[in-house]
Each structure stands twice: as C-alpha cells, then as structure tokens.
mmCIF file of C-alpha atoms in Angstrom:
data_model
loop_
_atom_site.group_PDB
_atom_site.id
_atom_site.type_symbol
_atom_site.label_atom_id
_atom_site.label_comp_id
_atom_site.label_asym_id
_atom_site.label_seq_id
_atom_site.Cartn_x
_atom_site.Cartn_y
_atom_site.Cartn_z
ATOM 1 C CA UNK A 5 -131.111 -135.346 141.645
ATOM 2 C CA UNK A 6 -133.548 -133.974 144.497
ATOM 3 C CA UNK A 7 -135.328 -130.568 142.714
ATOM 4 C CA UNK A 8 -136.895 -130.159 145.705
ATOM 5 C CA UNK A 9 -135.022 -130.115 148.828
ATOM 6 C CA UNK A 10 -130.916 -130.824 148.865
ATOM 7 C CA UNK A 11 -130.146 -130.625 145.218
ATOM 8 C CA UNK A 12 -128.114 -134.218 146.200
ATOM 9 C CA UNK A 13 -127.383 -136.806 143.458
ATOM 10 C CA UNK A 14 -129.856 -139.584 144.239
ATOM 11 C CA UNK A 15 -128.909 -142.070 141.561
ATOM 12 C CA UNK A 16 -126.484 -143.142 138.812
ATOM 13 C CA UNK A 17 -127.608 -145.041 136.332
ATOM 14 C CA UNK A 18 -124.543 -146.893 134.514
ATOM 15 C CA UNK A 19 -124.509 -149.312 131.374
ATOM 16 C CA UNK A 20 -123.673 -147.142 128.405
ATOM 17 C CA UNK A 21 -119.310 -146.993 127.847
ATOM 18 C CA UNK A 22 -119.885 -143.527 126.087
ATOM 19 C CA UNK A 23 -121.297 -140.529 125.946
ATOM 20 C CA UNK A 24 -125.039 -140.448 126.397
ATOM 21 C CA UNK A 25 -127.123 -138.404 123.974
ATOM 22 C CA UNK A 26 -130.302 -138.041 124.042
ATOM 23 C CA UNK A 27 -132.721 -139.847 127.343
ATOM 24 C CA UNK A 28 -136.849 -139.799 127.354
ATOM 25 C CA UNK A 29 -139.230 -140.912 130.318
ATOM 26 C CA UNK A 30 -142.555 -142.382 129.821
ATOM 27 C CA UNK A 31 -145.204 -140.210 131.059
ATOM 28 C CA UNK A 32 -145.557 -141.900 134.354
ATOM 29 C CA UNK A 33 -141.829 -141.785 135.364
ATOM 30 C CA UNK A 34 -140.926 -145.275 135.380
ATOM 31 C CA UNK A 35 -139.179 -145.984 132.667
ATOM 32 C CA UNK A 36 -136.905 -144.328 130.550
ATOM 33 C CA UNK A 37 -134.966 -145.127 126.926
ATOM 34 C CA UNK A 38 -131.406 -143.626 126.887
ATOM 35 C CA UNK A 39 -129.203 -143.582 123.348
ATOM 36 C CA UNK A 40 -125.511 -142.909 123.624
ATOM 37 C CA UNK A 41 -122.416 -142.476 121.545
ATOM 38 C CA UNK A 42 -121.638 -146.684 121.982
ATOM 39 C CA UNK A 43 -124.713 -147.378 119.687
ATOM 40 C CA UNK A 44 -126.446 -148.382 122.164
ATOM 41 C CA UNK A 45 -130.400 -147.790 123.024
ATOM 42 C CA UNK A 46 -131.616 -148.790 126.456
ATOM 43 C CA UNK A 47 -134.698 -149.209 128.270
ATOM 44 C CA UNK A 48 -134.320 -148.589 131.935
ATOM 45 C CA UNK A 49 -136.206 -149.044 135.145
ATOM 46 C CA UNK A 50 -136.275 -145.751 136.922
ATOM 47 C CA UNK A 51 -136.500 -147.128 140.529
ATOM 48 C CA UNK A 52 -133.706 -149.995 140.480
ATOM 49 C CA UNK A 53 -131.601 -148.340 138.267
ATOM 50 C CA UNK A 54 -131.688 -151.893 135.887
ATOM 51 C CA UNK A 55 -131.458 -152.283 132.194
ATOM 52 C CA UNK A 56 -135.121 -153.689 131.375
ATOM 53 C CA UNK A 57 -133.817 -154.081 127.558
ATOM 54 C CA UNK A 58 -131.229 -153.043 124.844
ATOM 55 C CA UNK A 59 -133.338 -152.239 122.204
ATOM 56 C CA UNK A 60 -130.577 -151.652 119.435
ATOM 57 C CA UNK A 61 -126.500 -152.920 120.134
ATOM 58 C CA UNK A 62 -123.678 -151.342 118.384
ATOM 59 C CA UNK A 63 -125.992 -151.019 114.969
ATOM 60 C CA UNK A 64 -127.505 -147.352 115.060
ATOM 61 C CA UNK A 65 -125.956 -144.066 116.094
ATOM 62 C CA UNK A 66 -129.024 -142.591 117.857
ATOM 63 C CA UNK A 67 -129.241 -139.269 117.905
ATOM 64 C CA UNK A 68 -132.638 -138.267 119.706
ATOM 65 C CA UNK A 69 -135.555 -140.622 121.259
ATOM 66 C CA UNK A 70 -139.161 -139.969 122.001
ATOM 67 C CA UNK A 71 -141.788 -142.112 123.647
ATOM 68 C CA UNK A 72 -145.233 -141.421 122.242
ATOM 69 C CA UNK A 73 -146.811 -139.137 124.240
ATOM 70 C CA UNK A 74 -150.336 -141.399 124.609
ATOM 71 C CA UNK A 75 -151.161 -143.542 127.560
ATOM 72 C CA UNK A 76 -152.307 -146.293 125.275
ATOM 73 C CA UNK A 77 -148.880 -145.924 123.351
ATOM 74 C CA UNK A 78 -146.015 -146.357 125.949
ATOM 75 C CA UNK A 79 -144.434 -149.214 124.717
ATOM 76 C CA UNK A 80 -143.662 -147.375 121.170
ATOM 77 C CA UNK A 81 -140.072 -145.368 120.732
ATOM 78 C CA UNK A 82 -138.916 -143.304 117.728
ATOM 79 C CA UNK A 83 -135.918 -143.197 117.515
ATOM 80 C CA UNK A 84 -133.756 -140.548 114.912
ATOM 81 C CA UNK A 85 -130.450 -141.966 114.156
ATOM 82 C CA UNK A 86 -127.074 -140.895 112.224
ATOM 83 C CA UNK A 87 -127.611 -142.898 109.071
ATOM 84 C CA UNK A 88 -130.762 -140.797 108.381
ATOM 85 C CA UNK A 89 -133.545 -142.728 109.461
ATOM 86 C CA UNK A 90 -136.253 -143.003 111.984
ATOM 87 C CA UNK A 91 -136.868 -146.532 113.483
ATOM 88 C CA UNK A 92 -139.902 -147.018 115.784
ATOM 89 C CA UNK A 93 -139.701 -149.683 118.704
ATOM 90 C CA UNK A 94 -141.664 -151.714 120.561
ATOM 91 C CA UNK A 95 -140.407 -151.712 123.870
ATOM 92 C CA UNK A 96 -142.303 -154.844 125.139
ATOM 93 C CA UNK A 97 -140.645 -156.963 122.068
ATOM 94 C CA UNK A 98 -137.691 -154.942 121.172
ATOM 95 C CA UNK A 99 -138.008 -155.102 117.712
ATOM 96 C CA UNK A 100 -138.219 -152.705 115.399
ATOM 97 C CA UNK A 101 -141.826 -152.187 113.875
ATOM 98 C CA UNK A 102 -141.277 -149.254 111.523
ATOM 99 C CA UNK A 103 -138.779 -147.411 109.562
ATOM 100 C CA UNK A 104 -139.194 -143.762 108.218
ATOM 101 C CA UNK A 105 -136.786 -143.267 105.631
ATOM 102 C CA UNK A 106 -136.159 -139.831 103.469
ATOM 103 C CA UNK A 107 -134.016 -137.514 105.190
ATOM 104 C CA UNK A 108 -130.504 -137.289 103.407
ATOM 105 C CA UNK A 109 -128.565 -136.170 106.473
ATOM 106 C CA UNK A 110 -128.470 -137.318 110.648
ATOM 107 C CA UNK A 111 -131.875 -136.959 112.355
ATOM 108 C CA UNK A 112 -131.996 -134.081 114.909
ATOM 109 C CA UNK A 113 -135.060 -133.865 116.762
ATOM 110 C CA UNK A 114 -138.652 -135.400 116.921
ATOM 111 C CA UNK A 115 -141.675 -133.663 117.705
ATOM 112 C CA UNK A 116 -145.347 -134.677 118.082
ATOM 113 C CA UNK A 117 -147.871 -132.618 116.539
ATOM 114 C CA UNK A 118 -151.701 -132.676 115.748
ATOM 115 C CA UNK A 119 -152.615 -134.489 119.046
ATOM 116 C CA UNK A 120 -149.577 -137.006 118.772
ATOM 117 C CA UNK A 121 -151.294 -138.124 115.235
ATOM 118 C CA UNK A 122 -148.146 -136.702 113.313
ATOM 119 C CA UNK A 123 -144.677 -135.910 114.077
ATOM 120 C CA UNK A 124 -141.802 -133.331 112.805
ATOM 121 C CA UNK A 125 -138.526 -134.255 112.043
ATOM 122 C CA UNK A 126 -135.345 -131.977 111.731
ATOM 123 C CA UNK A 127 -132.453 -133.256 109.955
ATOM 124 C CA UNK A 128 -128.746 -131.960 108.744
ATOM 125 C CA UNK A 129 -130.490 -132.175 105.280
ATOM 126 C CA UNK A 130 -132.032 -128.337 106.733
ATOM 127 C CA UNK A 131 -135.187 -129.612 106.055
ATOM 128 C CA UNK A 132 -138.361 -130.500 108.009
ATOM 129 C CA UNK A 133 -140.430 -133.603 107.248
ATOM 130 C CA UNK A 134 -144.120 -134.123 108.732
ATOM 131 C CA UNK A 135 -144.955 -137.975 109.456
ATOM 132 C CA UNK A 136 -148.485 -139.924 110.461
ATOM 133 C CA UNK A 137 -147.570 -141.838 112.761
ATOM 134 C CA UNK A 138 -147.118 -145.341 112.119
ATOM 135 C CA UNK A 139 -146.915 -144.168 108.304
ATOM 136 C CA UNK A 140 -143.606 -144.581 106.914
ATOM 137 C CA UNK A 141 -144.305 -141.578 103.979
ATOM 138 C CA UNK A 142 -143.993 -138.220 104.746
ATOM 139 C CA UNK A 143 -147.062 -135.787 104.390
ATOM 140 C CA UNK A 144 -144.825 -132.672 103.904
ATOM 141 C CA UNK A 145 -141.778 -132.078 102.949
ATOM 142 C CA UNK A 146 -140.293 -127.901 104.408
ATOM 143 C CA UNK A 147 -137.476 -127.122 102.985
ATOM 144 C CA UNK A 148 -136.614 -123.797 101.436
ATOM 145 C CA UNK A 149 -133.055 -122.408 100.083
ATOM 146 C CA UNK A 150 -133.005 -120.064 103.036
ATOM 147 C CA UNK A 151 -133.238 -122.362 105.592
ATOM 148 C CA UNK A 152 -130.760 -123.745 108.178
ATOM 149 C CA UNK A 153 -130.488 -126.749 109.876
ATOM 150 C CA UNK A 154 -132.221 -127.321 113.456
ATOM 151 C CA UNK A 155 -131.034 -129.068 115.811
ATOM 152 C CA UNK A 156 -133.934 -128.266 118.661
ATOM 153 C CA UNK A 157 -137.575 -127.952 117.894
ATOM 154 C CA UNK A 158 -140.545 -127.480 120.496
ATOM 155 C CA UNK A 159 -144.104 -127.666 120.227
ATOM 156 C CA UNK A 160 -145.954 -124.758 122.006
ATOM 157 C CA UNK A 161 -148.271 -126.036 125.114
ATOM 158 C CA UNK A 162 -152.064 -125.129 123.129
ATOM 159 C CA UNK A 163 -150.258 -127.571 120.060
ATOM 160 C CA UNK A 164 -150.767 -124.891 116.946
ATOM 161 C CA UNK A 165 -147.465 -123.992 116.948
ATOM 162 C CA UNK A 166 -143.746 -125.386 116.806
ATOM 163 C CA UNK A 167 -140.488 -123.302 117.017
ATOM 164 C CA UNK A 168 -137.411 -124.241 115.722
ATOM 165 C CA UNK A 169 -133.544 -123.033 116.859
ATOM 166 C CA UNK A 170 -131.993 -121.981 113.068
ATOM 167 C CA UNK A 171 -128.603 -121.881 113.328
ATOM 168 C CA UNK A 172 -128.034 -118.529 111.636
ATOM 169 C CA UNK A 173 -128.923 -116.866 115.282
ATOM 170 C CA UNK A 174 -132.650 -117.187 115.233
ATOM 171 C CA UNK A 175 -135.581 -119.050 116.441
ATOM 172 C CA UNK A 176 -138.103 -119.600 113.582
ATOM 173 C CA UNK A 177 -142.096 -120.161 114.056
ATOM 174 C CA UNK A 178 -143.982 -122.684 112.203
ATOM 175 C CA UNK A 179 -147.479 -123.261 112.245
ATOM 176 C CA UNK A 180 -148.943 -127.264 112.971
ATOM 177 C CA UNK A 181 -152.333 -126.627 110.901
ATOM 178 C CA UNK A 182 -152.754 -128.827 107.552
ATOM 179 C CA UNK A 183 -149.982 -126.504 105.439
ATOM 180 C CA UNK A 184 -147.261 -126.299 108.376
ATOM 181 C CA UNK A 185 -146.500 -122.530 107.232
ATOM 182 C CA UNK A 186 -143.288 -120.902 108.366
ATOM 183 C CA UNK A 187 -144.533 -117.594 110.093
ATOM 184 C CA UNK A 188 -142.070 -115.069 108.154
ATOM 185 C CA UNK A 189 -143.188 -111.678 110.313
ATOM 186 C CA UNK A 190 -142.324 -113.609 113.336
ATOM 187 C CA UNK A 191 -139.136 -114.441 114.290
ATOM 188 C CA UNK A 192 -137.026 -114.643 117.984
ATOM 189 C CA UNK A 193 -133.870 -112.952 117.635
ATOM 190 C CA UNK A 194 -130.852 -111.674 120.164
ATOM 191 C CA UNK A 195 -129.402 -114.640 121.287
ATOM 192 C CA UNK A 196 -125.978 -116.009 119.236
ATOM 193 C CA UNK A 197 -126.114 -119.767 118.781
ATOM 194 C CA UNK A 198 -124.480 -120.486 115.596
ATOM 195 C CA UNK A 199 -123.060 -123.667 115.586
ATOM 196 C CA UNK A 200 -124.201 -124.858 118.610
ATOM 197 C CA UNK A 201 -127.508 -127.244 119.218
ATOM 198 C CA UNK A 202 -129.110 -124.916 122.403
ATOM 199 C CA UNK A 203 -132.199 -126.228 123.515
ATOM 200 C CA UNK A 204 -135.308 -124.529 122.761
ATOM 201 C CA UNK A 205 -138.160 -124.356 125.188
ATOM 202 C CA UNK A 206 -141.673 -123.445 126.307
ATOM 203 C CA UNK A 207 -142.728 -121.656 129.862
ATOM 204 C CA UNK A 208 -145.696 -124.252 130.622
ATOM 205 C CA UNK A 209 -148.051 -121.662 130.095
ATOM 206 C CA UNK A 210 -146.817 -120.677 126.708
ATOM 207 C CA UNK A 211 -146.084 -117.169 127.367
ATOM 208 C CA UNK A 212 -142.520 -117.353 126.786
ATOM 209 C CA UNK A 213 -139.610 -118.988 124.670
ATOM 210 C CA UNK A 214 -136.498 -119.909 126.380
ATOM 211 C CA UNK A 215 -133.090 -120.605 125.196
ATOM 212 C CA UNK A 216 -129.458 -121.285 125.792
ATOM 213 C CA UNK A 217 -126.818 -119.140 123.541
ATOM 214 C CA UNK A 218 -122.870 -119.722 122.585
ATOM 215 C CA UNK A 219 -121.629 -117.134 125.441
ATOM 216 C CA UNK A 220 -123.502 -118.881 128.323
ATOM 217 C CA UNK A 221 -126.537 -116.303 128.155
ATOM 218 C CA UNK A 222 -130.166 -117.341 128.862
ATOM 219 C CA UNK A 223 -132.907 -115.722 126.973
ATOM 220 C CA UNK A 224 -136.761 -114.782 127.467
ATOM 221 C CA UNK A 225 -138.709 -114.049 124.703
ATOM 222 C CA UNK A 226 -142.319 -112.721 124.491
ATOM 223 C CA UNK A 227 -144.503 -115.265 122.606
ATOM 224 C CA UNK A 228 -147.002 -112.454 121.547
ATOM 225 C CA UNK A 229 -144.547 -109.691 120.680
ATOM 226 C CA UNK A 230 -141.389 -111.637 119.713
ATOM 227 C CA UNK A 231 -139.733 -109.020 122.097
ATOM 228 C CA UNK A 232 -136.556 -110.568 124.440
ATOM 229 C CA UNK A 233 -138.061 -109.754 127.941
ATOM 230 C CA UNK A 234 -135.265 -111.203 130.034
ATOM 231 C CA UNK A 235 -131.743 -112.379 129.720
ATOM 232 C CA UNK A 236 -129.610 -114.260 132.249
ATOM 233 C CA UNK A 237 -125.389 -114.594 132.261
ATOM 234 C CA UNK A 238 -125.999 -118.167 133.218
ATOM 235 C CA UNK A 239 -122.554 -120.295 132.352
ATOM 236 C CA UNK A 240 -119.023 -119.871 131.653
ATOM 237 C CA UNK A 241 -119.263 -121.772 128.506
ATOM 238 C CA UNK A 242 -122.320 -122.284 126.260
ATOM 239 C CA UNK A 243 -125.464 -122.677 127.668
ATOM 240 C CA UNK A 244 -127.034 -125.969 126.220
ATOM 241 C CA UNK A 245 -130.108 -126.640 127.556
ATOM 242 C CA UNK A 246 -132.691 -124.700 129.463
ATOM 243 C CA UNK A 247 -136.287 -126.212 131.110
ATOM 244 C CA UNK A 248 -138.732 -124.942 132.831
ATOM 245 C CA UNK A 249 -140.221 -126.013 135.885
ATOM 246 C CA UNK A 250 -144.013 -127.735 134.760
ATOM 247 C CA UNK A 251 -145.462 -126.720 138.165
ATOM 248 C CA UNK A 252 -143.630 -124.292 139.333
ATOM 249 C CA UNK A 253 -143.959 -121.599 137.039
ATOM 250 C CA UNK A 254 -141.043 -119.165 138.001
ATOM 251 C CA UNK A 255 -138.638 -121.557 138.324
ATOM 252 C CA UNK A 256 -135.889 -122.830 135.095
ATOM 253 C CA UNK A 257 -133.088 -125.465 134.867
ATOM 254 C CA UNK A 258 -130.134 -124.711 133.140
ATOM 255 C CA UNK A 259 -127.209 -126.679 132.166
ATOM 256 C CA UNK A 260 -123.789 -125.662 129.997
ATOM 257 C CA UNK A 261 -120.674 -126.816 128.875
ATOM 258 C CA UNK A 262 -119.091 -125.369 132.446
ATOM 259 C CA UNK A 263 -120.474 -128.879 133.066
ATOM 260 C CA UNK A 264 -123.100 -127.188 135.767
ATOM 261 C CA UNK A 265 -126.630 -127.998 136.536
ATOM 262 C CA UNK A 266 -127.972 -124.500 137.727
ATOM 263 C CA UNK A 267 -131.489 -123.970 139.041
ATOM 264 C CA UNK A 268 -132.444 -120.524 138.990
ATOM 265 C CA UNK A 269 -136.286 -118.575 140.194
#
C-alpha cells in the first residue's frame, strides 16, 4: 500500500494457496520471506512481485520468520515451525544450515537479543529459550509454573529489555542481560487478550508499549511507570496487530479481525 499519499493497494503478491502467516523484509526492502498455512516458505522480490525461491515445500508448518538483523547476514532465515523446531536458511542456497531443537510445543515468535548475537524463542511449551546464534543448544531455559504461553515478544529499541504478551491479560518484562530475569514489580496490565496472539510493540523511541486487545481496543502504556496513558476503540473485532510509524513518531498502524488496515495520528 502507499503510507504516504492515497492509501491505494500498489501490489499483490500471489503464490501461496493459503493463508499467509507470518512475512519479514530484509533490512534494505528488497526482499522478503513469506510462510503460509500451505507449508510453504518463500523468498520474494519486492519490486517484480517474483518468487526468487521456495525455501521449504509442503514439509514445515511455519509459524514465524526472521531475517537476521546484520548487513553481513541477509541471506540467513530462522524460521519457527509447528513441529517444534527452529530451522535456519540460507537464502542464496536454500538449504537448511541449522536446526534448533528443544521446545516441546509450536514455535511462536523469534527475537534477537544481545546485538543479534542471541535470540529468544516463545513456544506453546510456555516457556522461553535463549539461543547463540548459529548454536543449536540453548543458553537458558525460562520457564516457571506461573507462566503462560506468548505468542508476541518485542525487544525494546536501547536492546536491555524484551516484553512479552502473557495470555492471562498481561504484558510481562524480561531483562536481555546474562540471567534474562523476569521483572516481577513490573508488569503492563488493562488490556484483555486472553486467547488471542495481539501484537506487542515498541514506539521507536521506547517510551511506550503498544498493543491490540480481544474487544478491538488499542492500548498505550508508559514504559517508565507501567501506567496505560492512552487507549483507542480501534476495530469491531479484535485488534491483532498494532505498529508504529519508525519516522514518524505520532503516527500507528492498526489492523483487526474487521479485516481493516487503519492508520491513525
């Protein structure tokens, strides 16, 4: 779509028969990898619209993708699918050149960490697992009776900090240093998302939290004070995923089940 100017559709990109789940550009917009419901993981050309590559056909269930976030590391994909693994990609080859294997449920979400050195995964298994990169043995292991699965995790902008949407109707803090503690006196609450995967966000300043909630609602949160400072009726249905704008600081995306795009200031 054009952001910018007449909010038209400017492309469709077509080659998956299902639902598509998860989609991740490169940093330089060019390319992007797409994973839908037909088992399917793509690497596509931005500007023609053309499949460069199927990395994976009809064999993994892929539930969330993620270039690495380095210049000098574009061609590698992670990849968390439904049969509990990680696979990592080479995009140039299209084969796969590591497998991370010890969560015992569906992979949720991937999340670089520690200057893109490590990553976080979230599982159905309600646990989170810290990676080296290239490593296929986790470093730590969070998991904690209390705990509840999450389906979104971000990283705050200054990298100390990730946040993770619990689905008991909170938005947990965890810290990236060497013993990834979970920040128990600080804690997001307000918004209702139980049983529903609501993106969770960062304003590119990392002032505030942002998320989606089961009624359609769109909620600010303090970062310093935990406090909600602002929420939005945004969608008929749920709201699923909210973004902010990275240059334009007053500006967020939303999108809901009302099957709306909605661009609000």
């Amino acid at each position: 779509w054009d952001v910018s100017n007449t909010g038209k559709c400017m492309r469709t990109y077509l080659g998956h028969e299902k639902g598509v789940r998860d989609i991740c550009f490169t940093n330089d917009g060019r390319k992007f990898v797409s994973t839908g419901y037909d088992r399917n993981i793509k690497l596509w050309d931005t500007e023609t619209g053309q499949v460069i590559r199927t990395l994976s056909s009809g064999k993994m269930l892929g539930y969330c993708v993620k270039f690495h976030p380095d210049e000098d590391k574009q061609n590698l994909v992670l990849c968390g699918c439904s049969d509990k693994k990680i696979y990592q990609f080479d995009t140039e080859t299209g084969d796969i050149v590591q497998e991370y294997n010890e969560h015992l449920g569906a992979v949720n979400s991937i999340t670089f960490v520690d200057e893109n050195r490590r990553f976080v995964s979230s599982s159905d298994d309600k646990s989170l697992r810290v990676w080296d990169f290239g490593i296929p043995v986790q470093i730590k292991y969070i998991a904690d009776p209390s705990m509840h699965s999450m389906p979104s995790v971000a990283a705050h902008p200054d990298g100390s900090y990730i946040v993770g949407q619990s689905l008991d109707n909170t938005i947990v803090i965890y810290s990236t240093k060497e013993k990834f503690k979970m920040n128990r006196k600080r804690t997001f609450r307000g918004h209702n998302n139980a049983g529903y995967a609501c993106q969770v966000n960062f304003s590119p300043d990392g002032r505030f939290v942002i998320s989606g909630d089961g009624e359609g609602r769109c909620f600010f949160w303090d970062w310093k004070t935990s406090r909600v400072f602002r929420k939005m009726k945004c969608h008929t249905g749920v709201c699923m995923g909210a973004e902010w704008h990275p240059l334009e600081t007053s500006k967020v995306a939303t999108c809901g089940w009302d099957g709306l795009i909605k661009y609000w200031d």
